PDB file of C-alpha atoms in Angstrom:
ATOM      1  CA  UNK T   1     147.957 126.290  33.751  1.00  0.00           C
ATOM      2  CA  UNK T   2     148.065 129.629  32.038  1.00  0.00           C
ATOM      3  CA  UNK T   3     152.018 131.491  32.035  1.00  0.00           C
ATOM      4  CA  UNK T   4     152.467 134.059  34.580  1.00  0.00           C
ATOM      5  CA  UNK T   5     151.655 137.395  32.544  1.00  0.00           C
ATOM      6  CA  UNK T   6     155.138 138.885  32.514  1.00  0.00           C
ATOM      7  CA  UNK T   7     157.126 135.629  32.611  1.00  0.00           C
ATOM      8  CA  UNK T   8     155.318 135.139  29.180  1.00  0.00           C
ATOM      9  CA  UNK T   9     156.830 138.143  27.829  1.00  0.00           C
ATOM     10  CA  UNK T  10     159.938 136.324  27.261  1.00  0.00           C
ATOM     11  CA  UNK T  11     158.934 134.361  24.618  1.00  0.00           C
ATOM     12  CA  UNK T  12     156.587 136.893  23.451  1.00  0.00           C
ATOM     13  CA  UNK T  13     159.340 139.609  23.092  1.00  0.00           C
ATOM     14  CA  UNK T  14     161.418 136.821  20.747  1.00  0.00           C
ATOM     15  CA  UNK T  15     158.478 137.375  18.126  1.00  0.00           C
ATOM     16  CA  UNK T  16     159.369 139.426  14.660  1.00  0.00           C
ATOM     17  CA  UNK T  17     158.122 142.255  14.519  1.00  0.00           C
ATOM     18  CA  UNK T  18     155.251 143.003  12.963  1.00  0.00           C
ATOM     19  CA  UNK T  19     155.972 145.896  10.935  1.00  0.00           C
ATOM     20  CA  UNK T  20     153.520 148.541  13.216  1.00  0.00           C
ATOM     21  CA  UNK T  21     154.872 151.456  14.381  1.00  0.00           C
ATOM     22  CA  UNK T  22     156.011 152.216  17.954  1.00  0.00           C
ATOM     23  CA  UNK T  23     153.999 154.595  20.057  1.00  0.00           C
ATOM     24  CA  UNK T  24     156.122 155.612  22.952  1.00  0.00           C
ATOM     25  CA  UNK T  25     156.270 154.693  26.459  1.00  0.00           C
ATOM     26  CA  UNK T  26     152.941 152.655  27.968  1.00  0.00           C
ATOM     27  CA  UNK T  27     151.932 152.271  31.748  1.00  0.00           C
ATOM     28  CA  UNK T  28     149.874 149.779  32.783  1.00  0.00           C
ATOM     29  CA  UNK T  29     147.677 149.823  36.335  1.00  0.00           C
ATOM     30  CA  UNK T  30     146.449 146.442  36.684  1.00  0.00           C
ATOM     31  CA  UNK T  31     148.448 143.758  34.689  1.00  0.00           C
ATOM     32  CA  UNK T  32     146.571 141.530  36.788  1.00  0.00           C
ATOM     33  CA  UNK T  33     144.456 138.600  35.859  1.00  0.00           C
ATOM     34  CA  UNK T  34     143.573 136.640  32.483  1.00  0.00           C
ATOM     35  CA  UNK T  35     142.641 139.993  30.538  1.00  0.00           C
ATOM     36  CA  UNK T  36     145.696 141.643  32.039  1.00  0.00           C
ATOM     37  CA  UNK T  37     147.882 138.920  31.052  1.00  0.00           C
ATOM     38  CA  UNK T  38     146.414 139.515  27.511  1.00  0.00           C
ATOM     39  CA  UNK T  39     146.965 142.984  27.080  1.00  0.00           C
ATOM     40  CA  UNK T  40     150.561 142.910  28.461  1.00  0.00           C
ATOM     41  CA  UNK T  41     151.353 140.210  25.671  1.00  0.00           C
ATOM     42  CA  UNK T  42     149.641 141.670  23.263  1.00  0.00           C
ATOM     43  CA  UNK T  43     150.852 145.768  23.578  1.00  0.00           C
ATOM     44  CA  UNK T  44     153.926 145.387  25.430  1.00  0.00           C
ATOM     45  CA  UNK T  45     155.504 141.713  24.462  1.00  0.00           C
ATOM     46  CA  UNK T  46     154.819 142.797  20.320  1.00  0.00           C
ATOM     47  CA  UNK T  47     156.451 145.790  20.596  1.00  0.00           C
ATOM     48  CA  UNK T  48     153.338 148.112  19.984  1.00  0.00           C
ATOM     49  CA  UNK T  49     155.591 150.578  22.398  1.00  0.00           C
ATOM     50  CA  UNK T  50     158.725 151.439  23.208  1.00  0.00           C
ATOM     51  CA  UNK T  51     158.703 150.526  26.818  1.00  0.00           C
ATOM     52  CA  UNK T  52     156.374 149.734  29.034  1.00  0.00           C
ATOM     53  CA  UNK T  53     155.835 150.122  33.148  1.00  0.00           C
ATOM     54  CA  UNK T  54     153.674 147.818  35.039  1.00  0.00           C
ATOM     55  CA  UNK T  55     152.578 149.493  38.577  1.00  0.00           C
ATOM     56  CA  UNK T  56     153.636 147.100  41.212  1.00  0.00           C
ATOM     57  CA  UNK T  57     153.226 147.103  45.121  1.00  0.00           C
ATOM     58  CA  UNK T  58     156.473 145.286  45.821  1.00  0.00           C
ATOM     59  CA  UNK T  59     159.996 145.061  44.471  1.00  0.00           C
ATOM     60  CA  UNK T  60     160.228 142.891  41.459  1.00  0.00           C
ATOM     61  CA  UNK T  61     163.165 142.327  39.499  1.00  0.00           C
ATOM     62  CA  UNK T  62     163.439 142.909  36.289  1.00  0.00           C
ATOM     63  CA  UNK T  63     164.755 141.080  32.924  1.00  0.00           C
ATOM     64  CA  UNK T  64     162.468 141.654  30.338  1.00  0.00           C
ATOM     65  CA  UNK T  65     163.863 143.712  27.023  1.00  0.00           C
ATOM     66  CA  UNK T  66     161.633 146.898  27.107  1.00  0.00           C
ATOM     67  CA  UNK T  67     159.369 146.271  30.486  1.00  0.00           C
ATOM     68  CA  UNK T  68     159.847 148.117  33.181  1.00  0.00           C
ATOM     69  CA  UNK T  69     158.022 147.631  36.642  1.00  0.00           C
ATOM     70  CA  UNK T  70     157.512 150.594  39.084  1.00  0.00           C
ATOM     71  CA  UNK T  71     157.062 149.952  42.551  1.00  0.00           C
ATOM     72  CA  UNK T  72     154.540 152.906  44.235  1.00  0.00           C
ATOM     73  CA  UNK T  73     154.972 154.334  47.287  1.00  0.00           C
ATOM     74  CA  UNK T  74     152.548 154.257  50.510  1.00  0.00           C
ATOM     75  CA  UNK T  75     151.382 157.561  49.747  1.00  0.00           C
ATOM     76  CA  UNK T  76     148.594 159.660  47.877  1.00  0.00           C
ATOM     77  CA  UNK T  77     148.833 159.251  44.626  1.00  0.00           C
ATOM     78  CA  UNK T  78     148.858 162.282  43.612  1.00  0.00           C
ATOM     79  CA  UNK T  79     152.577 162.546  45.652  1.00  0.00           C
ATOM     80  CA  UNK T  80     153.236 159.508  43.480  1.00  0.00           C
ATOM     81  CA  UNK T  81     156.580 160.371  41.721  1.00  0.00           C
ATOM     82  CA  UNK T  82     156.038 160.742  37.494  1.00  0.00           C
ATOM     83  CA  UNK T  83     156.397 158.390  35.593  1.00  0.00           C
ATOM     84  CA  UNK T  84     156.367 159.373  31.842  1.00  0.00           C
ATOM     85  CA  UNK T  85     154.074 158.001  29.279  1.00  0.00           C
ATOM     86  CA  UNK T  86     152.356 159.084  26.499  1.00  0.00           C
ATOM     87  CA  UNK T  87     149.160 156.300  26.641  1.00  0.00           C
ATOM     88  CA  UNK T  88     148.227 154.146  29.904  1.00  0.00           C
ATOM     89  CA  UNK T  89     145.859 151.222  30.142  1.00  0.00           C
ATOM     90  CA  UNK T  90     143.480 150.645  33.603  1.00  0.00           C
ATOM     91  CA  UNK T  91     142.471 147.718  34.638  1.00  0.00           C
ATOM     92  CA  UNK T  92     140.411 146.457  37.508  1.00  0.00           C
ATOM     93  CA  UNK T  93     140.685 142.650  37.719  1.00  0.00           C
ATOM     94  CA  UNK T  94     141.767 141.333  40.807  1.00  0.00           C
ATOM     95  CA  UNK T  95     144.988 139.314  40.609  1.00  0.00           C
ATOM     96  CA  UNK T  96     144.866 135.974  40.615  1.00  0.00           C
ATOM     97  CA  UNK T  97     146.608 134.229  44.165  1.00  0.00           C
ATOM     98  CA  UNK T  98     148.090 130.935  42.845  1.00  0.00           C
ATOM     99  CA  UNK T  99     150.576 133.455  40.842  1.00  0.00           C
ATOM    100  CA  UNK T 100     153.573 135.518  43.008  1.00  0.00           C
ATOM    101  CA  UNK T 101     154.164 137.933  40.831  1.00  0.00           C
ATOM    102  CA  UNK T 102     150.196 138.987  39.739  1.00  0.00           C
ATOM    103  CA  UNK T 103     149.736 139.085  44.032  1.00  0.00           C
ATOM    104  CA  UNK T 104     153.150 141.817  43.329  1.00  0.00           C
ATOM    105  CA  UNK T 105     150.860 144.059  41.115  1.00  0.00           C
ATOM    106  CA  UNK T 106     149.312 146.999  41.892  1.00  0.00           C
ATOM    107  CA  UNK T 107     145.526 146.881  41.008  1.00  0.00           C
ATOM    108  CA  UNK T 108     142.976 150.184  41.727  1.00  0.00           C
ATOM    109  CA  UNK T 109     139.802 149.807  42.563  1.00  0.00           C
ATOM    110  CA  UNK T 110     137.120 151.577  40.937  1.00  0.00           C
ATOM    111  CA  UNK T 111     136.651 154.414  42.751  1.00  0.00           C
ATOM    112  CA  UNK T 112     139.981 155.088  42.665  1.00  0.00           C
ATOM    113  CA  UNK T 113     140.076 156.015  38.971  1.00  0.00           C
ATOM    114  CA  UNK T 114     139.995 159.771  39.139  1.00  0.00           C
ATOM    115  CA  UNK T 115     142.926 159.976  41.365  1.00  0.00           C
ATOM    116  CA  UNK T 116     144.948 157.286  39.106  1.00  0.00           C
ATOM    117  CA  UNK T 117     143.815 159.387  36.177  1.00  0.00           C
ATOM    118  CA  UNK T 118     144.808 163.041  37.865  1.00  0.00           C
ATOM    119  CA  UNK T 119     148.052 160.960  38.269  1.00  0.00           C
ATOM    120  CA  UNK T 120     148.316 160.031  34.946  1.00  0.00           C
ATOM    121  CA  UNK T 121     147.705 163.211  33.771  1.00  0.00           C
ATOM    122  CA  UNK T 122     150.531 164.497  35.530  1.00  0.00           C
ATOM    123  CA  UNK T 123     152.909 161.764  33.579  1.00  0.00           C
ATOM    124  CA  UNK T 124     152.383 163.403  30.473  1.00  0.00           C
ATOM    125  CA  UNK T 125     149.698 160.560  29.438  1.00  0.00           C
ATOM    126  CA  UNK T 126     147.353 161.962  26.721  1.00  0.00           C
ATOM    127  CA  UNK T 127     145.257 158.467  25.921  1.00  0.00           C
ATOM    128  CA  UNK T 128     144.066 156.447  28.552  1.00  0.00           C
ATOM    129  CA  UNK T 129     142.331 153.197  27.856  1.00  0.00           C
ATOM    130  CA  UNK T 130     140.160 151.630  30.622  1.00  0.00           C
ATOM    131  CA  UNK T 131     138.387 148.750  30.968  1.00  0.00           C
ATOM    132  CA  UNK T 132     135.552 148.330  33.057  1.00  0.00           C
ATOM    133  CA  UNK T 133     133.850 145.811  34.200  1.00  0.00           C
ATOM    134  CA  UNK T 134     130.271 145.558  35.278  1.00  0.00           C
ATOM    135  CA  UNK T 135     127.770 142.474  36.143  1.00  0.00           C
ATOM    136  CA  UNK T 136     126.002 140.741  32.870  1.00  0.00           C
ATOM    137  CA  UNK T 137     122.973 142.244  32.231  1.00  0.00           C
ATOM    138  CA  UNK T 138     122.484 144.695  35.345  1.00  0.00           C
ATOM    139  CA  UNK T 139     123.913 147.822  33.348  1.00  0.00           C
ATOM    140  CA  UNK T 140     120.911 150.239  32.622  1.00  0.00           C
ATOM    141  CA  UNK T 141     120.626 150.934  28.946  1.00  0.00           C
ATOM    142  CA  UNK T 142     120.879 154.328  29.405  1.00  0.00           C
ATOM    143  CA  UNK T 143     124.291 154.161  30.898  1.00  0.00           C
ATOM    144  CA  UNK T 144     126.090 151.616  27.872  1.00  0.00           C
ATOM    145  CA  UNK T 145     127.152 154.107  25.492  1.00  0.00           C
ATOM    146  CA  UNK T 146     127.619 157.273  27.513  1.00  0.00           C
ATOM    147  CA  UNK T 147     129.493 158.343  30.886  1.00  0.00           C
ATOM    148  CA  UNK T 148     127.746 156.328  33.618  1.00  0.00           C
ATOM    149  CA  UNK T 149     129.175 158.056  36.585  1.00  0.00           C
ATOM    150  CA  UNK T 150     130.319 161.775  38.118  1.00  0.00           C
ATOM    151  CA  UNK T 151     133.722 159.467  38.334  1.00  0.00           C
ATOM    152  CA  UNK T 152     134.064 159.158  34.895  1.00  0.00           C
ATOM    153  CA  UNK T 153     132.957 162.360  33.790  1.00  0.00           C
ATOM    154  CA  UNK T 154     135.773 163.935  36.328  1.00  0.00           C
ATOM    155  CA  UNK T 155     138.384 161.565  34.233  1.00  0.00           C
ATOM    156  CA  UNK T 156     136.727 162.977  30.699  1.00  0.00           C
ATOM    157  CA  UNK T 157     137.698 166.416  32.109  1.00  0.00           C
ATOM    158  CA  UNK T 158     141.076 165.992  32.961  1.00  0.00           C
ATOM    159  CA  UNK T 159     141.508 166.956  29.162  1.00  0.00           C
ATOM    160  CA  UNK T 160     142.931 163.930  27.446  1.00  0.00           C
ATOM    161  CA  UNK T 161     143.567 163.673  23.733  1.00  0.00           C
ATOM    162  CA  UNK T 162     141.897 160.289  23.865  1.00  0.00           C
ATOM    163  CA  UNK T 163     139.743 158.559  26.502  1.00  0.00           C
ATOM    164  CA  UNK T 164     138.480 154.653  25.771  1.00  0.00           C
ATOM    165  CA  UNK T 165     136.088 153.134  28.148  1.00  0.00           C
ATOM    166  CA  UNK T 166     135.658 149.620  27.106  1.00  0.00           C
ATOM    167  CA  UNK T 167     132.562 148.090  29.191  1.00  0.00           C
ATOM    168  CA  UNK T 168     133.034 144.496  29.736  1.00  0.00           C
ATOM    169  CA  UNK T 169     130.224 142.132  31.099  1.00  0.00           C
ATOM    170  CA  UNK T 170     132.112 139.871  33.557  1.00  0.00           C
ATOM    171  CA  UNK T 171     131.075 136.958  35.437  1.00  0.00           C
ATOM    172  CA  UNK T 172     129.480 137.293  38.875  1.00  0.00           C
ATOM    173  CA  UNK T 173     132.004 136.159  41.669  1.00  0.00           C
ATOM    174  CA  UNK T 174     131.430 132.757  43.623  1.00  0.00           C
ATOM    175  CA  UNK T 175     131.140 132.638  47.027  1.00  0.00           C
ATOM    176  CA  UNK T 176     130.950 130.155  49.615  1.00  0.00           C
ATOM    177  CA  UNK T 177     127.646 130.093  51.413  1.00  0.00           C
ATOM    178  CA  UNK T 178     127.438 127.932  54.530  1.00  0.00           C
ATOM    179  CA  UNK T 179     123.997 128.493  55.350  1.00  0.00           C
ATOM    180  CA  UNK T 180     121.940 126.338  53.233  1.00  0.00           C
ATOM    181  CA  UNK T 181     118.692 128.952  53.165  1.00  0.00           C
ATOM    182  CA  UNK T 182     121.196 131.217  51.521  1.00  0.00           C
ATOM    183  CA  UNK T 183     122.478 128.454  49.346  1.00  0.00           C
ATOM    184  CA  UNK T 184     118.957 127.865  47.798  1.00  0.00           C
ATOM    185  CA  UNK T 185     118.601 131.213  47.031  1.00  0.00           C
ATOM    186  CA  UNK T 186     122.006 131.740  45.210  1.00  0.00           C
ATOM    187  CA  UNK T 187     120.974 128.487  42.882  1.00  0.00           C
ATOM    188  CA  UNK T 188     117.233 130.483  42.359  1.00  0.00           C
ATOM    189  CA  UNK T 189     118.880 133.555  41.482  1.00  0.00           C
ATOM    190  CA  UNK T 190     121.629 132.103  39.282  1.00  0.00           C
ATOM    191  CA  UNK T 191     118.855 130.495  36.836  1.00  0.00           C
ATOM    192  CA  UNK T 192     118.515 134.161  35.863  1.00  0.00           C
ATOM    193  CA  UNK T 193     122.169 134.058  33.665  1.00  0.00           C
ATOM    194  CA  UNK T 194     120.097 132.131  31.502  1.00  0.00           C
ATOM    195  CA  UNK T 195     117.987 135.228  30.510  1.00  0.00           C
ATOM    196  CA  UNK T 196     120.518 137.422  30.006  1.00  0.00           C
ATOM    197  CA  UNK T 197     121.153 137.755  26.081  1.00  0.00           C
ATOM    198  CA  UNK T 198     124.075 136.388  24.489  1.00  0.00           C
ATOM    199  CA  UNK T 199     125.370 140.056  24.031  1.00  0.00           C
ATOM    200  CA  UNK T 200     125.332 140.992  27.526  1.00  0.00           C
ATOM    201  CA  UNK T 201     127.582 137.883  28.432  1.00  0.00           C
ATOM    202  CA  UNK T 202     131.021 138.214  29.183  1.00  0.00           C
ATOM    203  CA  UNK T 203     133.780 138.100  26.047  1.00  0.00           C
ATOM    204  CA  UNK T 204     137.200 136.293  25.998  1.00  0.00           C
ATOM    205  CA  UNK T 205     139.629 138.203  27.551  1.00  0.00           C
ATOM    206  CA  UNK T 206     141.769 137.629  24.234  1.00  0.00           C
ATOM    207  CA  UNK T 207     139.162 139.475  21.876  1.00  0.00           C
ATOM    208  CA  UNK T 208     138.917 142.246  24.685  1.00  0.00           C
ATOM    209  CA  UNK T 209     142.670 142.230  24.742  1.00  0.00           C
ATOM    210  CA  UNK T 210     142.681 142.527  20.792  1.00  0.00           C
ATOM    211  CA  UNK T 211     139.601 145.396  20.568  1.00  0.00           C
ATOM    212  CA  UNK T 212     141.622 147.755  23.072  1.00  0.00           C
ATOM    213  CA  UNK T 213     144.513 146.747  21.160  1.00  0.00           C
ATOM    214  CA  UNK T 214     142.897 148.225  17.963  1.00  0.00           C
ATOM    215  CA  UNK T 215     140.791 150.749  18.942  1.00  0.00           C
ATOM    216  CA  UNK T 216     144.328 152.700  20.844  1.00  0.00           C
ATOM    217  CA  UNK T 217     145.539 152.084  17.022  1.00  0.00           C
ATOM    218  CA  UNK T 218     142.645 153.519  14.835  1.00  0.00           C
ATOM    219  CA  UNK T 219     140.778 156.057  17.542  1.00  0.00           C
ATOM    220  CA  UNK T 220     140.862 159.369  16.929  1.00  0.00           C
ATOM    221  CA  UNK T 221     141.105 162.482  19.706  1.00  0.00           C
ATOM    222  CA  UNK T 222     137.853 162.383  21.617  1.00  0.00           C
ATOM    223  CA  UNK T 223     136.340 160.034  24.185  1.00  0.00           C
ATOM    224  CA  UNK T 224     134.938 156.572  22.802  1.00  0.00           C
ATOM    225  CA  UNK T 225     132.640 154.476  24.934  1.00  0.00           C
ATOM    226  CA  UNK T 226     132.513 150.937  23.648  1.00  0.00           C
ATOM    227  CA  UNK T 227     128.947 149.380  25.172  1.00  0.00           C
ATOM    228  CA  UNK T 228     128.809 145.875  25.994  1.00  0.00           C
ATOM    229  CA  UNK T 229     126.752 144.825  23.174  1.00  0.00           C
ATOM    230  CA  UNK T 230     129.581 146.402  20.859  1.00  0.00           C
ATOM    231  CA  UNK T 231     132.029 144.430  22.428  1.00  0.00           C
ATOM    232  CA  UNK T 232     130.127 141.306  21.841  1.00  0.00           C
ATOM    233  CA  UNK T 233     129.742 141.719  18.432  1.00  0.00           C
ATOM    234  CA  UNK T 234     133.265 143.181  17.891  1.00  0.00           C
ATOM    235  CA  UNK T 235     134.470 139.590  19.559  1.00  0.00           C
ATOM    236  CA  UNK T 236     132.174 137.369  16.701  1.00  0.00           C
ATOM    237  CA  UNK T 237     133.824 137.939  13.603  1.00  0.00           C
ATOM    238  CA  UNK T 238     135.223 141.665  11.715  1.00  0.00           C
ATOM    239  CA  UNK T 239     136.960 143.275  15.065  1.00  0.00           C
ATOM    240  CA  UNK T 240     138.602 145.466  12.975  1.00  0.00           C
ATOM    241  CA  UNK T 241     135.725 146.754  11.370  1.00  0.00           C
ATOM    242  CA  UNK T 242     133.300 147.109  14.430  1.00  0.00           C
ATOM    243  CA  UNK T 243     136.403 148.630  16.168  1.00  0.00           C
ATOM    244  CA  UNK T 244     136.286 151.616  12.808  1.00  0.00           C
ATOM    245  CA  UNK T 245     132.556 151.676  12.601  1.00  0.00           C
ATOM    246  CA  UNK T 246     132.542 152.697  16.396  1.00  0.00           C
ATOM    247  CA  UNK T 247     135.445 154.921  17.102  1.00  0.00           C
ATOM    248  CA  UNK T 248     134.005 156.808  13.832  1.00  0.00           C
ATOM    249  CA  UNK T 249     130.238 157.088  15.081  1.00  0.00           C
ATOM    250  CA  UNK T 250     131.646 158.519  18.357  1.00  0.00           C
ATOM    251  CA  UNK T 251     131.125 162.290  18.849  1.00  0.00           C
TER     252      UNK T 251
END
């Protein structure tokens, strides 16, 4: 069984360092699930910042060098007390219920984004980095490599330095069916994942982990919209390159 994402920060936080410079203070919304357990190990438990708070619903306590979790209040968010940071990180995968802590996180949902992000605003956050996910191959082509919603086009004009949206396929959610009519046509309909392309298909949460890990380091100001097909390829071989070839080509 997989550590519980901040527990894992103790050993991870006993690791040289890695001769990259600091970037300030990160906040994280969402350090839930096996992507969010990724991207706290990878940009908070290496030292990629100085500190870093993880949103959380209850009261946890804390022991980890540099990690800080903030408990929010019952209230609007934007009467959310400020929390400063310079970059923040969204996530949207549910926690997952066999770990006590993850069910202590604070997740959004989707349509809360431009809310969170008129929050984060308000910290002093000038990069924001969020992932999104989306059903494999049910994303119109129109909307991969652009701003696919009024949502995210309010978040655009917040006026951050930097805005990532990573767009990552994930896998469709089981459920338990009792009625066997519906039954047979959840079996009919999931013969279709076998048509959908090998770039539509979800990536490893570690190569997603490592893309947003790369792309916050090489990205210049401006908004960067990383399709799904982009992060499939980025998650095959040269990250590091697909991650320079596409915050470059980005207007």
């Amino acid at each position: 069984m997989a550590p519980d994402p901040l527990q894992a920060l103790q050993a991870a936080n006993r690791r040289p360092f890695d001769g990259r410079p600091s970037r300030g203070a990160l906040l994280i919304a969402g350090a839930t699930g096996v992507l969010g357990h990724e991207l706290v190990r990878r940009l908070a438990g290496r030292h990629r910042f100085d500190h870093t708070y993880v949103l959380a619903r209850e009261p946890i306590r804390d022991g980890l060098p540099g990690v800080e979790t903030v408990q929010v209040p019952d209230l609007p968010m934007a009467q959310w007390p400020p929390v400063a940071a310079g970059t923040a990180l969204v996530l949207f995968e549910p926690p997952r219920l066999f770990y006590d802590r993850e069910r202590a996180l604070w997740t959004p949902e989707p349509a809360q984004l431009p809310a969170l992000a008129g929050w984060l605003r308000s910290c002093g956050v000038q990069t924001l980095a969020v992932v999104l996910p989306h059903d494999q191959g049910r994303l119109p082509e129109a909307l991969k490599r652009g701003l696919a919603s009024l949502d995210e086009q309010a978040v655009v004009a917040l006026g951050f330095e930097r805005v990532l949206l990573v767009r990552s396929a994930q896998k469709p959610v089981a459920r338990r069916l009792a009625h066997p009519g519906e039954r047979l046509a959840a079996w009919m309909l999931s013969i279709t994942r076998f048509m959908v392309p090998p770039s539509e298909q979800p990536a490893r949460a570690s190569k997603v982990a490592e893309l947003v890990d790369v792309a916050l380091a090489l990205a210049p100001p401006g908004v960067h919209v990383a399709a799904p097909d982009l992060v499939w390829r980025a998650t095959q071989g040269e990250l590091r390159a697909v991650v320079q070839g596409w915050v470059a080509a980005s207007p």
